[in-house]
mmCIF file of C-alpha atoms and ligand atoms in Angstrom:
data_model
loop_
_atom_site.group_PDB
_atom_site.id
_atom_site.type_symbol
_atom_site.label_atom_id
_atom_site.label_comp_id
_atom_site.label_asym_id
_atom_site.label_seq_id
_atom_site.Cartn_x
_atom_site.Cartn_y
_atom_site.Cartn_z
ATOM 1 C CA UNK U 1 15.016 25.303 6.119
ATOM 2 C CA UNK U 2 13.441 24.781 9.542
ATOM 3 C CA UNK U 3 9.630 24.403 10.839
ATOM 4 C CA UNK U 4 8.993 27.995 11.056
ATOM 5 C CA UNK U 5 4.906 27.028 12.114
ATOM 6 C CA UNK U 6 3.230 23.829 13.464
ATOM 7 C CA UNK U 7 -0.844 23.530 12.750
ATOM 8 C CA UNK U 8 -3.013 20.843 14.466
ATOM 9 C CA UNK U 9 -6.440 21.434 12.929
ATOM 10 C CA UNK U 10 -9.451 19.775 14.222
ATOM 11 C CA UNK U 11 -11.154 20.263 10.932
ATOM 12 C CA UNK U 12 -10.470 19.029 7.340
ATOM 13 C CA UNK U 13 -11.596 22.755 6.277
ATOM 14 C CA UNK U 14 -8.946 23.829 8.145
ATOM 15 C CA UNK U 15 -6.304 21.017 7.384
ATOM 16 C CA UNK U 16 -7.105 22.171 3.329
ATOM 17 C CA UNK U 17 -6.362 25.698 3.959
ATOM 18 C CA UNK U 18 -3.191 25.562 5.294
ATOM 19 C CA UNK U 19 -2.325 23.089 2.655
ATOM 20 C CA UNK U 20 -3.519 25.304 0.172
ATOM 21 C CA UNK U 21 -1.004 27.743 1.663
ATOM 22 C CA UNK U 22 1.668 25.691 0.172
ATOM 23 C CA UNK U 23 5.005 24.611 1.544
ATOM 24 C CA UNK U 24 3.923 22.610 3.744
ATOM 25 C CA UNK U 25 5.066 18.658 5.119
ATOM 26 C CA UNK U 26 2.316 16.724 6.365
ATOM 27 C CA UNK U 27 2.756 14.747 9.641
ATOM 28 C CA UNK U 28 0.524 11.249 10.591
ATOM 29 C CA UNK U 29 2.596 8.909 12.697
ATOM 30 C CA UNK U 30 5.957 10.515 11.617
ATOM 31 C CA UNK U 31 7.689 6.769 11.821
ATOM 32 C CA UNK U 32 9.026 7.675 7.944
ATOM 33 C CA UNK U 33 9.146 11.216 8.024
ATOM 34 C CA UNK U 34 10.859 11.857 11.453
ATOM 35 C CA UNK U 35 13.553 9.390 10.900
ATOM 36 C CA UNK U 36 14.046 10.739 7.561
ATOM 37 C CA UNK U 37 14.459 14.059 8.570
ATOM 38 C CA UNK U 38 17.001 13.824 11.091
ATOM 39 C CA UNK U 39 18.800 11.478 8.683
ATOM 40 C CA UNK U 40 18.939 14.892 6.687
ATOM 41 C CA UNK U 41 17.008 12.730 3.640
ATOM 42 C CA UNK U 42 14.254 15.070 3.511
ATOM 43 C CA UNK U 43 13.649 18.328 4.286
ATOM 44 C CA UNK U 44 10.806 19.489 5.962
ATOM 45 C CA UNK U 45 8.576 22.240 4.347
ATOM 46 C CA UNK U 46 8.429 25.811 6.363
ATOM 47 C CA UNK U 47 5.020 24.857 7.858
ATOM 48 C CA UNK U 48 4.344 21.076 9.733
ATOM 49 C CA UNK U 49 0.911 20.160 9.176
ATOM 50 C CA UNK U 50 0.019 17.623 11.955
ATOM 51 C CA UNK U 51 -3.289 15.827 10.508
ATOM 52 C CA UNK U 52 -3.925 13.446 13.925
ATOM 53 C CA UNK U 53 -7.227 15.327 15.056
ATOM 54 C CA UNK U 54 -8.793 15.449 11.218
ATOM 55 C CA UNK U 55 -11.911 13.262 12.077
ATOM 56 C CA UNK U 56 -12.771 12.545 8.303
ATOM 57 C CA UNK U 57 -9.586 10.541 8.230
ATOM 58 C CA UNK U 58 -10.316 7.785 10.775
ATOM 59 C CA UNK U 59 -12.441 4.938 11.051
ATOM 60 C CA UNK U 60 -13.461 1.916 9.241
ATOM 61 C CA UNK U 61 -16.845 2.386 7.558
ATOM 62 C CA UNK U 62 -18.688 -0.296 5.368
ATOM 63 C CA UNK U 63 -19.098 2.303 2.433
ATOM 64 C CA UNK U 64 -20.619 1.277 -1.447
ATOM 65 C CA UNK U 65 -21.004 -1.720 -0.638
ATOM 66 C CA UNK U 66 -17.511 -1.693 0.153
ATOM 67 C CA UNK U 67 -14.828 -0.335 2.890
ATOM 68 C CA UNK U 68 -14.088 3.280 3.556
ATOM 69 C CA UNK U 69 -10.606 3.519 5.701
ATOM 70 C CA UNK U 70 -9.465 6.460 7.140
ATOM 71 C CA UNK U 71 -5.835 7.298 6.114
ATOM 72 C CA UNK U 72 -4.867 7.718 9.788
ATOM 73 C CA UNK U 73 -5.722 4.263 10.733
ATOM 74 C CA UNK U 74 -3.168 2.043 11.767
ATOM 75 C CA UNK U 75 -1.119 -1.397 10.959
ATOM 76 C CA UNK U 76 -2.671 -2.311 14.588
ATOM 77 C CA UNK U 77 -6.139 -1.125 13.548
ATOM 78 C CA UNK U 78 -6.634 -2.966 10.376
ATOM 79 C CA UNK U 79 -5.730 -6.769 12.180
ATOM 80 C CA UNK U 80 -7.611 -5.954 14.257
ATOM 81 C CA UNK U 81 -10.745 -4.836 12.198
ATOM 82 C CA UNK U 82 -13.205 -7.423 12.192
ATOM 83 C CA UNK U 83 -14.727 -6.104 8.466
ATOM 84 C CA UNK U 84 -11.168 -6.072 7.546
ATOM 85 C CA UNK U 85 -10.030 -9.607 8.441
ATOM 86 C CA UNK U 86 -13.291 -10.954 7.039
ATOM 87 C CA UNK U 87 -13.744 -9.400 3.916
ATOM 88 C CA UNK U 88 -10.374 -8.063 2.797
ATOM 89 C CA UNK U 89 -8.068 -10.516 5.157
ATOM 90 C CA UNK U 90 -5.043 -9.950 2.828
ATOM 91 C CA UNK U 91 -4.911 -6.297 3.891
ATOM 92 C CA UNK U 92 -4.729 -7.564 7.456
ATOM 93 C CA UNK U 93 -1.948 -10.286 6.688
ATOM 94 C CA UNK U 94 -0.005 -7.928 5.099
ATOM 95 C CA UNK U 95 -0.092 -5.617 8.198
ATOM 96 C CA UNK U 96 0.780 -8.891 10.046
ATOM 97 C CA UNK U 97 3.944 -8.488 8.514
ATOM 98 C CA UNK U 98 4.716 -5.202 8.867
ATOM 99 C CA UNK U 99 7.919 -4.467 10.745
ATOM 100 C CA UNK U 100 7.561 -4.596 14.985
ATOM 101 C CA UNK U 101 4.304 -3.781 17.441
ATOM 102 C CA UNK U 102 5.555 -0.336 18.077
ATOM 103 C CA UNK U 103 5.719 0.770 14.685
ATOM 104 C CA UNK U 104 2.327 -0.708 13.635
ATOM 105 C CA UNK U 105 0.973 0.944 16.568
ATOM 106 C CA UNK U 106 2.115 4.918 14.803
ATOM 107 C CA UNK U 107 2.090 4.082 11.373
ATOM 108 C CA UNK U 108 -1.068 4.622 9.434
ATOM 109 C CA UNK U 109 -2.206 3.329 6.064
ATOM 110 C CA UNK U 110 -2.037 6.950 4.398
ATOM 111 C CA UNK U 111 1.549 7.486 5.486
ATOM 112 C CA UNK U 112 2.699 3.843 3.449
ATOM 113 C CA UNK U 113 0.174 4.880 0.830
ATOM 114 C CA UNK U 114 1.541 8.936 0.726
ATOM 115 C CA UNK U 115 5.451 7.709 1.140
ATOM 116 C CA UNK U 116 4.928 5.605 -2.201
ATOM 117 C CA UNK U 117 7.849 3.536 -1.530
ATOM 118 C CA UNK U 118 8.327 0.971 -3.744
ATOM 119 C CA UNK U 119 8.296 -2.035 -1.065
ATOM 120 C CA UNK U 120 5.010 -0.553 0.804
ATOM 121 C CA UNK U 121 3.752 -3.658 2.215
ATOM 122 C CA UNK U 122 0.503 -2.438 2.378
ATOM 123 C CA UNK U 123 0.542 -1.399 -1.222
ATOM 124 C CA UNK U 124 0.612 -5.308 -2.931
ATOM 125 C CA UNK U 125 -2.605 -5.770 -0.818
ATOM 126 C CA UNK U 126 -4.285 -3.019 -1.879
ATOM 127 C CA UNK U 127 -3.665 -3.163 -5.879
ATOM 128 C CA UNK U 128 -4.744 -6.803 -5.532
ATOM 129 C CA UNK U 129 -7.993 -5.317 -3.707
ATOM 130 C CA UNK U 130 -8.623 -2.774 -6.577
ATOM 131 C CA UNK U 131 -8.303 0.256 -4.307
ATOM 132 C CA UNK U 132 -8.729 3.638 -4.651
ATOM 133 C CA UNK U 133 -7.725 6.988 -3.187
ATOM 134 C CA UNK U 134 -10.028 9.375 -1.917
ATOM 135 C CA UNK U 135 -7.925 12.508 -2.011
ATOM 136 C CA UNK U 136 -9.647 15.853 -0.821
ATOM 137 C CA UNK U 137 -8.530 19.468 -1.349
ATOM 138 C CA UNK U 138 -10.296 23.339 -1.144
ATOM 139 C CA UNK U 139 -8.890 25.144 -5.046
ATOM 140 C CA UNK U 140 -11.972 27.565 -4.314
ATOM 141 C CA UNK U 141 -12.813 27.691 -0.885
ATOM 142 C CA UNK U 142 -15.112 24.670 -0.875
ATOM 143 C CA UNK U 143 -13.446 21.235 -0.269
ATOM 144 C CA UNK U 144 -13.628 18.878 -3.121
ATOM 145 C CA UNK U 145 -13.329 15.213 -3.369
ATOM 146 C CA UNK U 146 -12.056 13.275 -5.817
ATOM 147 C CA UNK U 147 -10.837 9.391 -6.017
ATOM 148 C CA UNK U 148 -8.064 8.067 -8.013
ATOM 149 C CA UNK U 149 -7.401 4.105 -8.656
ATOM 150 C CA UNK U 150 -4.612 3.124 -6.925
ATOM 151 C CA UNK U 151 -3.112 1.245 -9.685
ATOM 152 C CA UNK U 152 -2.462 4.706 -11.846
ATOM 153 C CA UNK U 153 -1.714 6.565 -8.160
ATOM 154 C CA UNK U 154 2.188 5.742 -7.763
ATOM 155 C CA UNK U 155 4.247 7.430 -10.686
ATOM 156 C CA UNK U 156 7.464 6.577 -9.190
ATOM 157 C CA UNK U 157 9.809 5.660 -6.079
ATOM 158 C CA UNK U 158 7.870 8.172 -3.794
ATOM 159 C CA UNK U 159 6.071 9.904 -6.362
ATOM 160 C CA UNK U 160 1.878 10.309 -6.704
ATOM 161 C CA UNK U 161 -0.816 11.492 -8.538
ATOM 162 C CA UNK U 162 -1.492 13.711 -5.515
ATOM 163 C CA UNK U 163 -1.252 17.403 -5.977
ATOM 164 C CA UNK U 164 0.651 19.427 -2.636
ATOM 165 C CA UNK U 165 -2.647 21.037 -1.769
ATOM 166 C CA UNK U 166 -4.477 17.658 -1.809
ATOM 167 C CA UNK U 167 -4.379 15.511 1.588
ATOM 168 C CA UNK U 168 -5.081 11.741 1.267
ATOM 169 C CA UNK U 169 -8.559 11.099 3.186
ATOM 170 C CA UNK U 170 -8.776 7.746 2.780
ATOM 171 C CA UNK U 171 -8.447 4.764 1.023
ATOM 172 C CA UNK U 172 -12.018 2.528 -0.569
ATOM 173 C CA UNK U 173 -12.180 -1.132 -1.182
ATOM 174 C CA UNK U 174 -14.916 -2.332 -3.459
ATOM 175 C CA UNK U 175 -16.145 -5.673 -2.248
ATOM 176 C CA UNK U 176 -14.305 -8.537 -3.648
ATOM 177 C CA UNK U 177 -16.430 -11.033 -5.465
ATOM 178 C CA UNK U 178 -17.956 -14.064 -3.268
ATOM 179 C CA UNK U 179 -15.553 -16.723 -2.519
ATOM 180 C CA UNK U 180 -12.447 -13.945 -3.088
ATOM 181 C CA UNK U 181 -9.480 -15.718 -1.054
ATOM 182 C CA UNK U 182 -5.948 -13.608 -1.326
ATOM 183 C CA UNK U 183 -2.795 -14.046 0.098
ATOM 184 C CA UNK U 184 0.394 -11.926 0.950
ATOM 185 C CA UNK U 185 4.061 -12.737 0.904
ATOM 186 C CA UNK U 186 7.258 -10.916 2.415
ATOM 187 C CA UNK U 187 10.933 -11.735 1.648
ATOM 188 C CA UNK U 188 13.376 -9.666 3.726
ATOM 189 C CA UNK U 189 16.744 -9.972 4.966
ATOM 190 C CA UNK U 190 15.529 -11.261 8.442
ATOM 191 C CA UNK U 191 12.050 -12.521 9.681
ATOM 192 C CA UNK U 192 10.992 -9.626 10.852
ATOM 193 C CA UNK U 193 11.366 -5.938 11.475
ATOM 194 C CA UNK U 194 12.734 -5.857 7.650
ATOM 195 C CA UNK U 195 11.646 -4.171 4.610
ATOM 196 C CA UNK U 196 10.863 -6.177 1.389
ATOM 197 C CA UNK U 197 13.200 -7.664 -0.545
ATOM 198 C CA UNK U 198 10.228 -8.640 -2.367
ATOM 199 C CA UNK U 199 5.975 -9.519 -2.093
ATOM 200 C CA UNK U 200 3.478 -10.888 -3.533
ATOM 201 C CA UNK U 201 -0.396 -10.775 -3.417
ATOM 202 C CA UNK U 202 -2.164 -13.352 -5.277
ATOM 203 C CA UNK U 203 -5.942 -13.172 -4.950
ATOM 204 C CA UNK U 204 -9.025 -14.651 -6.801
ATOM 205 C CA UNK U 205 -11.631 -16.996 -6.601
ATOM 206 C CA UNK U 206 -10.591 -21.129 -6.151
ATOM 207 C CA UNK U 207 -12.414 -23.048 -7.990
ATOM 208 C CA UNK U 208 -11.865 -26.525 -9.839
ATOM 209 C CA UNK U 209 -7.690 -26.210 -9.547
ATOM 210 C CA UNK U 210 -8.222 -23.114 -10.942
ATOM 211 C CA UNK U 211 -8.077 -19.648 -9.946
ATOM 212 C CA UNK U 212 -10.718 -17.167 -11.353
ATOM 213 C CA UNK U 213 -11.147 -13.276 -11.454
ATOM 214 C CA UNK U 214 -7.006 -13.482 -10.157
ATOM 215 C CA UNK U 215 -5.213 -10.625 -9.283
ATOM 216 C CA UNK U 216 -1.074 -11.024 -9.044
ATOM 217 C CA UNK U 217 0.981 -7.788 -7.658
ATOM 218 C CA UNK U 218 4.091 -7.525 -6.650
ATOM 219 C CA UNK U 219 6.286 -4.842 -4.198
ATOM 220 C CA UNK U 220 10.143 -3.902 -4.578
ATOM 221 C CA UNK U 221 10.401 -5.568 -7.833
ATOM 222 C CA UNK U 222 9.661 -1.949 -9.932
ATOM 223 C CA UNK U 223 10.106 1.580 -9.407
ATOM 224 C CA UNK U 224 6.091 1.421 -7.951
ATOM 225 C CA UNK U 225 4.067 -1.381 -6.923
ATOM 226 C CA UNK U 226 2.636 -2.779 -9.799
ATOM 227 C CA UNK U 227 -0.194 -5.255 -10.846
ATOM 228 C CA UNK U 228 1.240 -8.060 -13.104
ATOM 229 C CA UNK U 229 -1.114 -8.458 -15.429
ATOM 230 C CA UNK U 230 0.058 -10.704 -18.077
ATOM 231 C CA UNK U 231 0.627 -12.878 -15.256
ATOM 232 C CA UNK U 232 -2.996 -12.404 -14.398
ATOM 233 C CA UNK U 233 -3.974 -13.234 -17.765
ATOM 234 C CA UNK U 234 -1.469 -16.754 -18.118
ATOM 235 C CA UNK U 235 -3.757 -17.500 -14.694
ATOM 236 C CA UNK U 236 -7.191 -16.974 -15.915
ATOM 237 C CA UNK U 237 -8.986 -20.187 -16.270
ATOM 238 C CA UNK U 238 -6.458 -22.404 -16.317
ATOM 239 C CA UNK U 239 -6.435 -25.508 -14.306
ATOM 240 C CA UNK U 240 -3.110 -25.117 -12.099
ATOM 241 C CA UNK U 241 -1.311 -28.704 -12.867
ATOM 242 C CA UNK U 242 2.349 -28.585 -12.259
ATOM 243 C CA UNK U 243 3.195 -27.323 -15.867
ATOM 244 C CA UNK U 244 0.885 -24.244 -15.620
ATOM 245 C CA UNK U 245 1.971 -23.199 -12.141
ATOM 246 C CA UNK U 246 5.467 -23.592 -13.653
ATOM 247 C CA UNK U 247 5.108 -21.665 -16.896
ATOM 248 C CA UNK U 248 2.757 -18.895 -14.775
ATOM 249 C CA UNK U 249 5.723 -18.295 -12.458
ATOM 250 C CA UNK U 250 7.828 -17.822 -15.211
ATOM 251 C CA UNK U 251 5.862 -14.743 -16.956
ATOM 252 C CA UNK U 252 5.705 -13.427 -13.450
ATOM 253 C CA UNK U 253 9.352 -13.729 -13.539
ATOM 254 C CA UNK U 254 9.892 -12.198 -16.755
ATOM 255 C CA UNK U 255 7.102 -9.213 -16.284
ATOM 256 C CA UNK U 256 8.511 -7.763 -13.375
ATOM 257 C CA UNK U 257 11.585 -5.109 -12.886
ATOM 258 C CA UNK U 258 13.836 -5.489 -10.379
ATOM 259 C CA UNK U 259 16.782 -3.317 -9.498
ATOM 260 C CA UNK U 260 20.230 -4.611 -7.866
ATOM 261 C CA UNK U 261 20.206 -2.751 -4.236
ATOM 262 C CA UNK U 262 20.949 -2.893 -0.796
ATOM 263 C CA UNK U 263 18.207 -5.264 0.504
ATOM 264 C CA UNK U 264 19.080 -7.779 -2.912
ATOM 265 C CA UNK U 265 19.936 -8.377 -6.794
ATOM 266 C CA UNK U 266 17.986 -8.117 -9.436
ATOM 267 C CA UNK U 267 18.580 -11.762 -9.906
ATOM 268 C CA UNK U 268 17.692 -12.995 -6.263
ATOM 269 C CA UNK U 269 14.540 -10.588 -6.653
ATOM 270 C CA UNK U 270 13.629 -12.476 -9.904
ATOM 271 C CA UNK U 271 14.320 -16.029 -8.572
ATOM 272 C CA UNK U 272 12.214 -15.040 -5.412
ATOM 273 C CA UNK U 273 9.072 -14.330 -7.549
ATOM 274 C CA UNK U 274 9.183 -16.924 -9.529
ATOM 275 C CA UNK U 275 10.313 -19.681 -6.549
ATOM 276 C CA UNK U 276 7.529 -18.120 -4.388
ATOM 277 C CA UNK U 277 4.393 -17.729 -7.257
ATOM 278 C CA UNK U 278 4.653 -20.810 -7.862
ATOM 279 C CA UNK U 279 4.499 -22.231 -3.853
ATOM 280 C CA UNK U 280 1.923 -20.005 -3.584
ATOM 281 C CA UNK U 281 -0.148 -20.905 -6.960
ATOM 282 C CA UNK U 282 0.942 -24.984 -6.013
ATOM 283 C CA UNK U 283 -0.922 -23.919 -2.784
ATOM 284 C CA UNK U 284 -4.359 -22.847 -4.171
ATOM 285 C CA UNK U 285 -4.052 -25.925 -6.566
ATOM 286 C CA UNK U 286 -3.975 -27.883 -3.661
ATOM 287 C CA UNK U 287 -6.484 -26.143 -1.240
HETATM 288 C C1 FAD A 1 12.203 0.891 11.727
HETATM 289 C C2 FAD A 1 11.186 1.062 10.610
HETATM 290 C C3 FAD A 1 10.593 -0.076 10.084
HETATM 291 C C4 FAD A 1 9.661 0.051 9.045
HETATM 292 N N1 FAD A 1 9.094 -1.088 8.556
HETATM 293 C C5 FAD A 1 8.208 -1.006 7.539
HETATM 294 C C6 FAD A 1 7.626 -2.189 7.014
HETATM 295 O O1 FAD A 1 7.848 -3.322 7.491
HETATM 296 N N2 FAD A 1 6.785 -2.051 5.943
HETATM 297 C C7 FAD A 1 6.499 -0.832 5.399
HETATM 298 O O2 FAD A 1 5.739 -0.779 4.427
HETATM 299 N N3 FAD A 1 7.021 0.305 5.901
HETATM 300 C C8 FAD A 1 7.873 0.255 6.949
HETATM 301 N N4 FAD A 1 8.422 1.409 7.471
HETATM 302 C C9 FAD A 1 8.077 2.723 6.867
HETATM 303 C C10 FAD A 1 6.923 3.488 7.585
HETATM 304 O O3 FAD A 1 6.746 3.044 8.910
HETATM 305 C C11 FAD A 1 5.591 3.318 6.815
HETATM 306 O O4 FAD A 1 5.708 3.814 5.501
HETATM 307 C C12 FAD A 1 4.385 3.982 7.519
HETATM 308 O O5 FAD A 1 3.194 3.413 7.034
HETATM 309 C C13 FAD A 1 4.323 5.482 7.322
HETATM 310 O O6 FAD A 1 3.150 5.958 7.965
HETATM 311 P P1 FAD A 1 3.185 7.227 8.952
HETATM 312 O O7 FAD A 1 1.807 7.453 9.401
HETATM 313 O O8 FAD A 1 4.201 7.048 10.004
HETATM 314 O O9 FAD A 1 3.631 8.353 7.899
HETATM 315 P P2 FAD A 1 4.490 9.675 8.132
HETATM 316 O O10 FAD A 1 5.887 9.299 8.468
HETATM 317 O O11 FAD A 1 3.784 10.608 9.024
HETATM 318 O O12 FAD A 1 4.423 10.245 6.628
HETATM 319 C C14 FAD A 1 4.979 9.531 5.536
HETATM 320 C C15 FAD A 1 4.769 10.359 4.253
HETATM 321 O O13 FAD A 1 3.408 10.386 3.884
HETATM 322 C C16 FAD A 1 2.887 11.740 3.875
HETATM 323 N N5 FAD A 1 1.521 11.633 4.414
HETATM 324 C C17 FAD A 1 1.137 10.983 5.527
HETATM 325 N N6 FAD A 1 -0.204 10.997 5.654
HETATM 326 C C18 FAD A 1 -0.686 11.679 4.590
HETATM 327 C C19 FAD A 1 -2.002 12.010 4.143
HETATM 328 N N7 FAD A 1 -3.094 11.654 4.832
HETATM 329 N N8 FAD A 1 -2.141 12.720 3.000
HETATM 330 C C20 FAD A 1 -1.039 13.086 2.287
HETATM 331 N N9 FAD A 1 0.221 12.796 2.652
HETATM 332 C C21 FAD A 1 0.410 12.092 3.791
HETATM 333 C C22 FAD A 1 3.859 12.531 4.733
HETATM 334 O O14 FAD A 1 3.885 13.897 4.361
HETATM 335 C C23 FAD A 1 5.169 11.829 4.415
HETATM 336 O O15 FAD A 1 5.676 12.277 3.179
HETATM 337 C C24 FAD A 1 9.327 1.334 8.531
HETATM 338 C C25 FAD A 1 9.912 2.477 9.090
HETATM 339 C C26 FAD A 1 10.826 2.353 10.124
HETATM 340 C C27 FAD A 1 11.421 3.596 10.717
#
């Protein structure tokens, strides 16, 4: 079916109602959606919601003692945030390494959140960063709130815990403990402009060759991004010799789900994690 309407609101009242309208698509930089629809790989709804001029989903707000981040905000926004890159800098890498300029200037963190693919690369930052979704929506004519953890929000390739009458509002980090480091890591067919093959986030804090409070997820390796946590487990506590690092990488290896596809084999995908957790654990053991 074609757009039959187009709404702009200025309001998230207003952005709400028509949702709760049904049969609606919701539009924020349209770099997945557009090309997708002329593809002819997804249909759009009878009535385009454009979301740009909501003002409760920009900005980045210190918030709980944490981050509040507007859905709409951008791959260009968050390197460039200077709360971001301090206190959640694998967030920022991971937008780093997100396909060219142009596209990080449109595309906004609710649209890679919302879109639920399974190779998000913003995605393996933010399960590694605890993160949750606040999701907003008006059952009763009054707009209600509610937040969902991001690691029980993707339910499969493109699928959420978000209802159609719900709109994404933004995303909240909690702040990591003192001394958190993380890191992010992207395979893809070429350097750059590609999606994951596979990546990692490893976070924690370093201390004594070890790596405490760690958090291990992983993109394109399941049908949603998932935290590995028996590979968090093998981590906790123990002193990262070359045996550990070894035997770590190999549950990560084992614990994840790859699929044969276009971008690589389930084998490849496999030797990739387990290759790349351990340069990356071999790396904290030697910072
Ligand atoms: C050439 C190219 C390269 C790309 N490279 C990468 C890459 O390197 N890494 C990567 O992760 N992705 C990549 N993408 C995919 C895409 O750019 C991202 O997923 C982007 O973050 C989508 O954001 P957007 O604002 O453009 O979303 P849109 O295209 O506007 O929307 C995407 C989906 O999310 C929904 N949506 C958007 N905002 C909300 C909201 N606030 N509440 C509820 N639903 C919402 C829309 O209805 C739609 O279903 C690439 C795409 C292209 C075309």
């Amino acid at each position: 079916m074609a757009v039959e309407e187009y709404w702009a609101p200025a309001t998230l009242s207003d952005a709400l109602e028509r949702l709760r309208g049904g049969d609606v698509t919701i539009l924020a930089g349209g770099t997945d959606l557009m090309p997708q629809s002329h593809a002819g790989r997804v249909t759009l709804a009878r009535g385009l919601l454009n979301v740009r001029r909501v003002p409760e989903l920009r900005g980045i707000e210190a918030a709980d003692g944490g981050v509040r981040i507007g859905a709409l905000c951008t791959m260009s926004e968050l390197m460039r945030d200077p709360l971001v890159r301090e206190h959640f800098g694998i967030l920022a890498e991971a937008c780093d390494h997100f396909a060219s300029d142009q596209l990080r200037n449109a595309a906004t963190l609710g649209g890679n959140v919302c879109n639920a693919s399974p190779a998000g690369d913003t995605l393996v930052p933010l399960l590694v960063l605890d993160a949750e979704a606040e999701l907003a929506s008006k059952p009763d004519g009054r707009v209600q709130f509610r937040r969902v953890p991001l690691s029980a929000f993707f339910s499969g390739p493109g699928r959420t815990a978000r209802a159609p009458d719900e709109l994404l509002c933004a995303i909240r980090l909690p702040r990591p403990p003192a001394g958190f480091v993380g890191r992010f890591y992207k395979a893809g067919l070429r350097p750059a402009l590609d999606i994951s093959a596979i990546s990692i986030g490893i976070g924690g804090v370093p201390g004594g060759r070890a790596l405490g409070q760690a958090r291990v997820a992983y993109g394109a390796v399941a049908p949603v991004p998932m935290r590995a946590r028996r590979t968090e487990q093998a981590l906790e506590g123990a002193v990262l010799d070359a045996a550990t690092v070894e035997r770590v990488a190999a549950i990560a290896r084992d614990e994840v789900r790859p699929i044969d596809d276009v971008r690589a084999s389930a084998w490849y995908r496999r030797e990739l994690v387990f290759n790349m957790t351990r340069r990356m654990l071999g790396d904290v053991a030697h910072a």
